[in-house]
PDB file of C-alpha atoms in Angstrom:
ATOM      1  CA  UNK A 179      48.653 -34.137  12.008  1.00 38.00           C
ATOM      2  CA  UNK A 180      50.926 -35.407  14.299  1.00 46.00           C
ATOM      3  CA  UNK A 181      54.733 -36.576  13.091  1.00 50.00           C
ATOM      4  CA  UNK A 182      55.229 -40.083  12.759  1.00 60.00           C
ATOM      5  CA  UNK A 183      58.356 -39.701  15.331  1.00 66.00           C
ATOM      6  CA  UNK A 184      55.497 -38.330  17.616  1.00 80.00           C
ATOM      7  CA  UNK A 185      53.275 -41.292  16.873  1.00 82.00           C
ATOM      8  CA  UNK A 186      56.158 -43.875  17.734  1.00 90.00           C
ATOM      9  CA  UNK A 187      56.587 -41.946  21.169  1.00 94.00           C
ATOM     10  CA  UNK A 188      53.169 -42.419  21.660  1.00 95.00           C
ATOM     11  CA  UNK A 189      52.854 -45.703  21.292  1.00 95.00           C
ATOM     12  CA  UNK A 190      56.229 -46.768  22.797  1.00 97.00           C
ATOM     13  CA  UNK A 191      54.583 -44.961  26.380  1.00 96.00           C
ATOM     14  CA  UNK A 192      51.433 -46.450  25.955  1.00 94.00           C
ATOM     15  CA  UNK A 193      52.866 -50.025  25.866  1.00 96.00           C
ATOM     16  CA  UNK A 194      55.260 -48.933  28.542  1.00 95.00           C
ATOM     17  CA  UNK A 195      52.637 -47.475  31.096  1.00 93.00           C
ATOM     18  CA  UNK A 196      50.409 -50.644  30.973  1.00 91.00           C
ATOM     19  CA  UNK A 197      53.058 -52.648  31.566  1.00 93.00           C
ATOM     20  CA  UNK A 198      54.340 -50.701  34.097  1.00 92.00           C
ATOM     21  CA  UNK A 199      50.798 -50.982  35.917  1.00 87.00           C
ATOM     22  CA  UNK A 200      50.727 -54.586  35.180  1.00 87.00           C
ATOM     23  CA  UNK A 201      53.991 -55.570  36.134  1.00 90.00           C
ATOM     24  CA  UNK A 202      55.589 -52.829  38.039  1.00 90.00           C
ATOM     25  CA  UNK A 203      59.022 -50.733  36.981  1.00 91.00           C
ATOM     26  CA  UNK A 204      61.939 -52.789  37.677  1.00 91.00           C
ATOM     27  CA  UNK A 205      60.063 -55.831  36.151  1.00 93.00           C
ATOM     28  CA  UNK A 206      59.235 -54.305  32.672  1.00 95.00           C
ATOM     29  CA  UNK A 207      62.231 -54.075  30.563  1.00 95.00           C
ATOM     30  CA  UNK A 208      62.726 -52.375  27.388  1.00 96.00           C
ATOM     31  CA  UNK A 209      62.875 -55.347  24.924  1.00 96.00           C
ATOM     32  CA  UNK A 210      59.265 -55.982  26.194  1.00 97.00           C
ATOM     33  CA  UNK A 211      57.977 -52.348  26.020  1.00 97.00           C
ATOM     34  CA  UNK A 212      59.435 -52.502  22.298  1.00 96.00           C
ATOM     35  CA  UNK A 213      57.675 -55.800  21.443  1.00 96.00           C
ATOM     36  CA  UNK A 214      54.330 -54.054  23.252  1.00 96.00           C
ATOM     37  CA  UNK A 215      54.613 -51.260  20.781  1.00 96.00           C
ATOM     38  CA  UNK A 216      55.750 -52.799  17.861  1.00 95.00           C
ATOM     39  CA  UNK A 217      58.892 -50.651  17.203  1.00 94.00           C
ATOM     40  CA  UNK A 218      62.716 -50.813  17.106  1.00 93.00           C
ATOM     41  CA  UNK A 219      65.561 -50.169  19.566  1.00 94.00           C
ATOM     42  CA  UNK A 220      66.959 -47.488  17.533  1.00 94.00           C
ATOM     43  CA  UNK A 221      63.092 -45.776  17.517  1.00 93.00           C
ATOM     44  CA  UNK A 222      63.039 -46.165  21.534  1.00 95.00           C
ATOM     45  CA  UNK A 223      66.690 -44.754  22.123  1.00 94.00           C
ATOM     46  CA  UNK A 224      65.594 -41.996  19.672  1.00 94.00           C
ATOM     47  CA  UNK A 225      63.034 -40.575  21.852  1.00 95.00           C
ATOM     48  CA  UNK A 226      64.714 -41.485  25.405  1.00 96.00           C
ATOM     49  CA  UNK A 227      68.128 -41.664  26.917  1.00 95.00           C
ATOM     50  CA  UNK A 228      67.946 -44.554  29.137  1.00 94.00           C
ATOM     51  CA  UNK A 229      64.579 -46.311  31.025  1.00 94.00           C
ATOM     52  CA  UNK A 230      64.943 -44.221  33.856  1.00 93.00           C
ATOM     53  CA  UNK A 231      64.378 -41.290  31.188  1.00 95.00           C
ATOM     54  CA  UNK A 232      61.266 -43.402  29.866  1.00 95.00           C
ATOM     55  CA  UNK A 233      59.908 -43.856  33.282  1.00 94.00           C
ATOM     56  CA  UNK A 234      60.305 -39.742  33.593  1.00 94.00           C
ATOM     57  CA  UNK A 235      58.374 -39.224  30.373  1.00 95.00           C
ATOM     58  CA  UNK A 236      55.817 -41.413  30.945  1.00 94.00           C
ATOM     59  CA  UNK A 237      54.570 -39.870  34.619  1.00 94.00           C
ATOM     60  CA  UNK A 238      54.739 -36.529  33.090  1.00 95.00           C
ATOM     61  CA  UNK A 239      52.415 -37.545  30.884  1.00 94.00           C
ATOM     62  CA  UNK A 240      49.927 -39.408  33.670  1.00 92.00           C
ATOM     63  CA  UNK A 241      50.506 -36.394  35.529  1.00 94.00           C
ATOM     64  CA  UNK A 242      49.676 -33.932  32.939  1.00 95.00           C
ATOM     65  CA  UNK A 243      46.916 -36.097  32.060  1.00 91.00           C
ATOM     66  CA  UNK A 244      45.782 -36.289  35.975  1.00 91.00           C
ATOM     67  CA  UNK A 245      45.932 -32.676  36.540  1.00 95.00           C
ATOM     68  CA  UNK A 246      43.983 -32.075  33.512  1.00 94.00           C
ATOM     69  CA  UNK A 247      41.014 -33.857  34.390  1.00 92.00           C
ATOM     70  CA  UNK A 248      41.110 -31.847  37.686  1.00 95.00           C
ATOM     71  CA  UNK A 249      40.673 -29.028  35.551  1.00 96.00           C
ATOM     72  CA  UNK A 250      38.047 -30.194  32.990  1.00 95.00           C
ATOM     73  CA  UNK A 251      35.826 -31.238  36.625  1.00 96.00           C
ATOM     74  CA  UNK A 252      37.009 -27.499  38.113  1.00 98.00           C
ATOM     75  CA  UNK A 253      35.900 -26.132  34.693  1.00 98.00           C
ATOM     76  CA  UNK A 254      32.273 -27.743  34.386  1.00 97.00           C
ATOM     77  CA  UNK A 255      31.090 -26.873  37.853  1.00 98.00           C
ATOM     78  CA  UNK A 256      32.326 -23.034  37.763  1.00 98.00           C
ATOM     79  CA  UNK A 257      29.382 -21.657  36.767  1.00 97.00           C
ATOM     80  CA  UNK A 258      27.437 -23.481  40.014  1.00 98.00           C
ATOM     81  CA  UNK A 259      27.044 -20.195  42.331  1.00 96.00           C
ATOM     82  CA  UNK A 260      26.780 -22.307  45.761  1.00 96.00           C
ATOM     83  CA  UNK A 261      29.466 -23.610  46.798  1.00 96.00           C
ATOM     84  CA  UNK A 262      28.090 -26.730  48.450  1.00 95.00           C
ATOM     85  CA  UNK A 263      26.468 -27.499  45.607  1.00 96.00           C
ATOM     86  CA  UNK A 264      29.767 -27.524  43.446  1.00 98.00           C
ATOM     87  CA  UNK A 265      31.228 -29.549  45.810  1.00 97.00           C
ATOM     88  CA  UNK A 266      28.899 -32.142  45.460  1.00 97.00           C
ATOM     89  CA  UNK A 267      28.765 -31.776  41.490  1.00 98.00           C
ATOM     90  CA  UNK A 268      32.515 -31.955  41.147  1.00 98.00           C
ATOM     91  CA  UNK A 269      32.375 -35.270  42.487  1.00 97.00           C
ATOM     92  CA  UNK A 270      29.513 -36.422  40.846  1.00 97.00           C
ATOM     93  CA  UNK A 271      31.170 -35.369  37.598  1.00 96.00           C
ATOM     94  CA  UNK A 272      34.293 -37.832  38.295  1.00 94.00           C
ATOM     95  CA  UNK A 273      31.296 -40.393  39.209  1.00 94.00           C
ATOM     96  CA  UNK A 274      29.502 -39.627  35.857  1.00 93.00           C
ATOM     97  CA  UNK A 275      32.720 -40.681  34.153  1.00 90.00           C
ATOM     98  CA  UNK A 276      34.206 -43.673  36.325  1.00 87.00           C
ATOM     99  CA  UNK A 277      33.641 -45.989  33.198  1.00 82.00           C
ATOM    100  CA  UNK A 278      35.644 -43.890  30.889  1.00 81.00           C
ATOM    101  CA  UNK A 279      38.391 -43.250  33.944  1.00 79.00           C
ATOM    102  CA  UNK A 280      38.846 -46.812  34.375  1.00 78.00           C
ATOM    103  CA  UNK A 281      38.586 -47.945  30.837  1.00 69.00           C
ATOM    104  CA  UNK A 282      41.148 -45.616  30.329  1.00 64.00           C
ATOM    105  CA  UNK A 283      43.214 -46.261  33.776  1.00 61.00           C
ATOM    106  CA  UNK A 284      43.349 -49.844  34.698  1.00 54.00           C
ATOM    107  CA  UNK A 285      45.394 -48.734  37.391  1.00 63.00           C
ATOM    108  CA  UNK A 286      47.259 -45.864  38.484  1.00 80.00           C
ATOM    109  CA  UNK A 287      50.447 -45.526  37.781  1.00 87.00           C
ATOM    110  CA  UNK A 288      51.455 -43.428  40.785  1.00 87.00           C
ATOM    111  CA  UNK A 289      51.461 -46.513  42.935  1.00 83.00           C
ATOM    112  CA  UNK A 290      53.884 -47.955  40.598  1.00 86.00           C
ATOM    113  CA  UNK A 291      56.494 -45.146  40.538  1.00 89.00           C
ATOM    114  CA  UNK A 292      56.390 -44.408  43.891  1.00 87.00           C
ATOM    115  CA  UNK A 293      56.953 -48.230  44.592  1.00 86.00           C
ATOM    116  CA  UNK A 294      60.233 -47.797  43.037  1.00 87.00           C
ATOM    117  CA  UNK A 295      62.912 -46.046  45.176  1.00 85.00           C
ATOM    118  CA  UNK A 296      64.871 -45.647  42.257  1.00 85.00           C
ATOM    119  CA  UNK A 297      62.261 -43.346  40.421  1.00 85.00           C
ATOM    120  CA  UNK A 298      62.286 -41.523  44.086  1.00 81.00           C
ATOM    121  CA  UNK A 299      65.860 -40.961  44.524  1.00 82.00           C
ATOM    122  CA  UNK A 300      66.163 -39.531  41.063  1.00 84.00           C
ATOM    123  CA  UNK A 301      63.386 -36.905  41.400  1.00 86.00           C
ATOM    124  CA  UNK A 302      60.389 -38.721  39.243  1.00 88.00           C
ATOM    125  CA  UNK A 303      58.274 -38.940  41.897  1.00 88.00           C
ATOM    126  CA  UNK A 304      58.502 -35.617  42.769  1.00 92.00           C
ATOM    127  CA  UNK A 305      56.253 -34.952  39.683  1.00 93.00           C
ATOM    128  CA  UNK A 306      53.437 -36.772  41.394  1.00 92.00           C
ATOM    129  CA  UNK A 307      54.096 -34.701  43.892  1.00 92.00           C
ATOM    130  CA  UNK A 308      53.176 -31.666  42.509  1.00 95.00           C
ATOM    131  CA  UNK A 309      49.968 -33.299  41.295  1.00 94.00           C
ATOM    132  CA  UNK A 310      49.110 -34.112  44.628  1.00 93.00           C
ATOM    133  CA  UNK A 311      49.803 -30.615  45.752  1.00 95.00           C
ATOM    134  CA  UNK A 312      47.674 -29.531  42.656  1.00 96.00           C
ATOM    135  CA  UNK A 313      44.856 -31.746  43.306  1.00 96.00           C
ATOM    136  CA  UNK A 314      44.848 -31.070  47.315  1.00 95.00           C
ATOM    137  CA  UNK A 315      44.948 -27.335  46.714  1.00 97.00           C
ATOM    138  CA  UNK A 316      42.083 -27.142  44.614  1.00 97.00           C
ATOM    139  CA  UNK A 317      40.093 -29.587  46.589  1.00 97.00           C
ATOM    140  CA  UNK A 318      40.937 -27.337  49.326  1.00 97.00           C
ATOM    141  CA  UNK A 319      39.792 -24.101  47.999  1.00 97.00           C
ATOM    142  CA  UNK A 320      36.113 -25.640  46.896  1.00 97.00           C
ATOM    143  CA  UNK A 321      35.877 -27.381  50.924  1.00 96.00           C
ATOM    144  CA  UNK A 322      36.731 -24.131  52.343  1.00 96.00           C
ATOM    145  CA  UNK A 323      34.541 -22.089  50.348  1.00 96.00           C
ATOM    146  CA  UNK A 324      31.883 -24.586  50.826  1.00 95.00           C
ATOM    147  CA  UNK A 325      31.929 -24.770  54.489  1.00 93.00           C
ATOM    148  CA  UNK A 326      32.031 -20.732  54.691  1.00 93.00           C
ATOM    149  CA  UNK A 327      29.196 -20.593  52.819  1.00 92.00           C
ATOM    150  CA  UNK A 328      27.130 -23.088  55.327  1.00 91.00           C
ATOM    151  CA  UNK A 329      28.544 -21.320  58.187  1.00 88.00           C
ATOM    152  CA  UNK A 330      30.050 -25.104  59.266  1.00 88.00           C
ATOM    153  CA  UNK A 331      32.864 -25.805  61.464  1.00 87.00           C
ATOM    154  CA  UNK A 332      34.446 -29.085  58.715  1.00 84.00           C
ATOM    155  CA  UNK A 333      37.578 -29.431  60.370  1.00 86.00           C
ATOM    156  CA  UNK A 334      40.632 -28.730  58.323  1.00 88.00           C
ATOM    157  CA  UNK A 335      39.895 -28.546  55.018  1.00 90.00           C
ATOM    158  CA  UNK A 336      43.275 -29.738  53.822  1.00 92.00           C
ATOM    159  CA  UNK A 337      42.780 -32.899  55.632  1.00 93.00           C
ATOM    160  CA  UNK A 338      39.092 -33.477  54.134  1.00 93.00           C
ATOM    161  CA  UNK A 339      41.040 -32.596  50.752  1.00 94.00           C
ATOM    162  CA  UNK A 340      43.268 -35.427  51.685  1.00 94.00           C
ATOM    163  CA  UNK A 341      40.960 -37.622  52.427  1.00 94.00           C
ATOM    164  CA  UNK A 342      38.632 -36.938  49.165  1.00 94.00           C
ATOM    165  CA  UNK A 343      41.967 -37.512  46.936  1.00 92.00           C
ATOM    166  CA  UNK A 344      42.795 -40.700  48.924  1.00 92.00           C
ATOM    167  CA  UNK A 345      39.146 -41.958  47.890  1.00 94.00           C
ATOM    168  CA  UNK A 346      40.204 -41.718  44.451  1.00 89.00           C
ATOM    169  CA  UNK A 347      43.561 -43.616  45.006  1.00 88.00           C
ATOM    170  CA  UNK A 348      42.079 -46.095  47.283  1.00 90.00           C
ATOM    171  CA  UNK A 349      39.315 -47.039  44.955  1.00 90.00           C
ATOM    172  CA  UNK A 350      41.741 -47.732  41.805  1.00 86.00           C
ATOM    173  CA  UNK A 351      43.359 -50.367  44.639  1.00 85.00           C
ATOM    174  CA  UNK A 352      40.411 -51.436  45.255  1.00 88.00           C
ATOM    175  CA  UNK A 353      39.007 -52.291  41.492  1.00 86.00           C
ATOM    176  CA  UNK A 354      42.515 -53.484  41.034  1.00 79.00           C
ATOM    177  CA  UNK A 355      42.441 -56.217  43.665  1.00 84.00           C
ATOM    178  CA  UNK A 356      38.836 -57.645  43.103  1.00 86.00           C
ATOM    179  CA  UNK A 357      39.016 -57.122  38.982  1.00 78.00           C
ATOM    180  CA  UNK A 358      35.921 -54.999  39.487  1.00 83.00           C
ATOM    181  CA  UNK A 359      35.951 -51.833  38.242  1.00 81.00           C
ATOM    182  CA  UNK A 360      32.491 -50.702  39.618  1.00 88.00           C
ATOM    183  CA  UNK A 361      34.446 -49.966  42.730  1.00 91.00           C
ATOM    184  CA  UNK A 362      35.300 -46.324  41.510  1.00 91.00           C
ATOM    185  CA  UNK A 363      31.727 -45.657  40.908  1.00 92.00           C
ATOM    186  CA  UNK A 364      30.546 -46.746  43.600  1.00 95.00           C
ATOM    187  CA  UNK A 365      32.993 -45.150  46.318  1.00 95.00           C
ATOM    188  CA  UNK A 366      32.564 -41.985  44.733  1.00 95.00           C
ATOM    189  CA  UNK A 367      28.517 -42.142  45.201  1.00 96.00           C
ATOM    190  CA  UNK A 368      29.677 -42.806  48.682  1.00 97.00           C
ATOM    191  CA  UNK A 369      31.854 -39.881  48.683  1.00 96.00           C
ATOM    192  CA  UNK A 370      29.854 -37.701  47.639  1.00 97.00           C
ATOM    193  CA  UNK A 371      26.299 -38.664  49.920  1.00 96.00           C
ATOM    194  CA  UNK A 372      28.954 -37.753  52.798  1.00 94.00           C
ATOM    195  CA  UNK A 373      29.765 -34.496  51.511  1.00 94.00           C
ATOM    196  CA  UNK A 374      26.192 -33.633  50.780  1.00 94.00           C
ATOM    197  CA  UNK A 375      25.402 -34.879  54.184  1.00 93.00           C
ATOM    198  CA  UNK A 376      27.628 -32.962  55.816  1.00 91.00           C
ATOM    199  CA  UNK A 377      27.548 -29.376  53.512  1.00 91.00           C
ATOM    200  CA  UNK A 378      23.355 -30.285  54.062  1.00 87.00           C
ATOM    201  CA  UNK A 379      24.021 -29.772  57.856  1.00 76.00           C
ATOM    202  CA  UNK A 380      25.042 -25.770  57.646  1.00 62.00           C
ATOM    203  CA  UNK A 381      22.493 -23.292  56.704  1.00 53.00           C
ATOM    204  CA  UNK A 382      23.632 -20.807  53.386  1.00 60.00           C
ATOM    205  CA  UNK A 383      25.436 -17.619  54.527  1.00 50.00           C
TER     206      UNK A 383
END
C-alpha cells in the first residue's frame, strides 16, 4: 500500500492535470491546484520545487501513461502472425477502448504544454517528444512490416505513422470542441477501414 506522501502527490497531479486541460498552464495557479486536491501548501512544496517542477512531473506521468498504452495495444496484437491484420487490430483495440480513453482523458495534455513556451524553453516538452518518437517508431515498424508482407508500395511509412498518431491527437480536439466524445470512436473506425482498405489492396508475401 502506497504511502500517504505518495497518495497526496497523487492527488495534488490529478487536480493539477485537469485543470491544466481545462484552463491551460499559465492560467492554473497553485492556490487552485491545492483547493482541487484538498491539501496544504507545505504538502505541495513537499513534493515539488516550484510549478514549473509540477508541470515537469505531471507530463512525465501523461507520458509514461501514453507510452504505456502503446505498449499494452503492441502487447495484445503480438501474437497476430499477419501483419496486416495486426495493423488493423491495433487500432481497433484503441477503438474498443475510446470510452475508457476519454473518460479517462478529457483532453490531452500535450496540447497544453506545448502551448506554453515556457514549458518548451525549459526542456518539458521535450518529454512529449520522446513519446512522439516512441509512438511514431512503433507505428512505423507494424506499417512497414505490413506493407512488406502485401508486397505494397504505402509510401513512407514514417509519414503514414505520422499521420495515424495525428488521428489520435486530432480527434481529442475534435471531442474537445463539440463536447462529444464519440469523436475518438468514430475517427478511429475511420482509421482503421482506410488501413484495411489499403493493406486489403496487396496480396500476402
Amino acid at each position: 500500500m502506497p504511502k500517504d506522501g505518495t497518495i497526496n502527490r497523487e492527488r495534488i497531479l490529478d487536480a493539477a492535470q485537469h485543470l491544466v486541460i481545462e484552463n491551460g498552464f499559465a492560467a492554473t495557479s497553485v492556490d487552485q491546484v491545492l483547493r482541487a486536491a484538498g491539501t496544504s501548501k507545505g504538502a505541495f512544496f513537499h513534493h515539488f520545487d516550484s510549478k514549473l517542477d509540477l508541470a515537469r512531473a505531471l507530463t512525465e506521468r501523461y507520458v509514461t501513461a501514453d507510452i504505456g498504452q502503446l505498449h499494452a495495444a503492441l502487447d495484445a496484437t503480438a501474437q497476430i502472425s499477419d501483419p496486416a491484420q495486426r495493423v488493423v487490430e491495433f487500432i481497433r483495440h484503441f477503438e474498443d477502448s475510446a470510452d475508457d480513453i476519454m473518460s479517462a482523458q478529457s483532453n490531452c495534455l500535450y496540447v497544453a504544454v506545448l502551448a506554453e513556451q515556457q514549458l518548451v524553453s525549459n526542456g518539458t516538452a521535450d518529454l512529449i517528444r520522446h513519446a512522439i518518437d516512441v509512438w511514431r517508431a512503433a507505428i512505423t515498424e507494424l506499417l512497414s512490416a505490413a506493407a512488406t508482407s502485401r508486397a505494397l508500395d504505402l509510401g513512407d511509412a514514417e509519414d503514414l505513422a505520422d499521420h495515424v498518431f495525428v488521428t489520435f491527437e486530432g480527434a481529442f480536439l475534435l471531442c474537445r470542441s463539440t463536447g462529444s466524445p464519440e469523436h475518438m470512436r468514430a475517427q478511429l473506425r475511420v482509421l482503421r477501414r482506410l488501413l484495411t482498405a489499403a493493406l486489403s489492396a496487396g496480396v500476402p508475401a
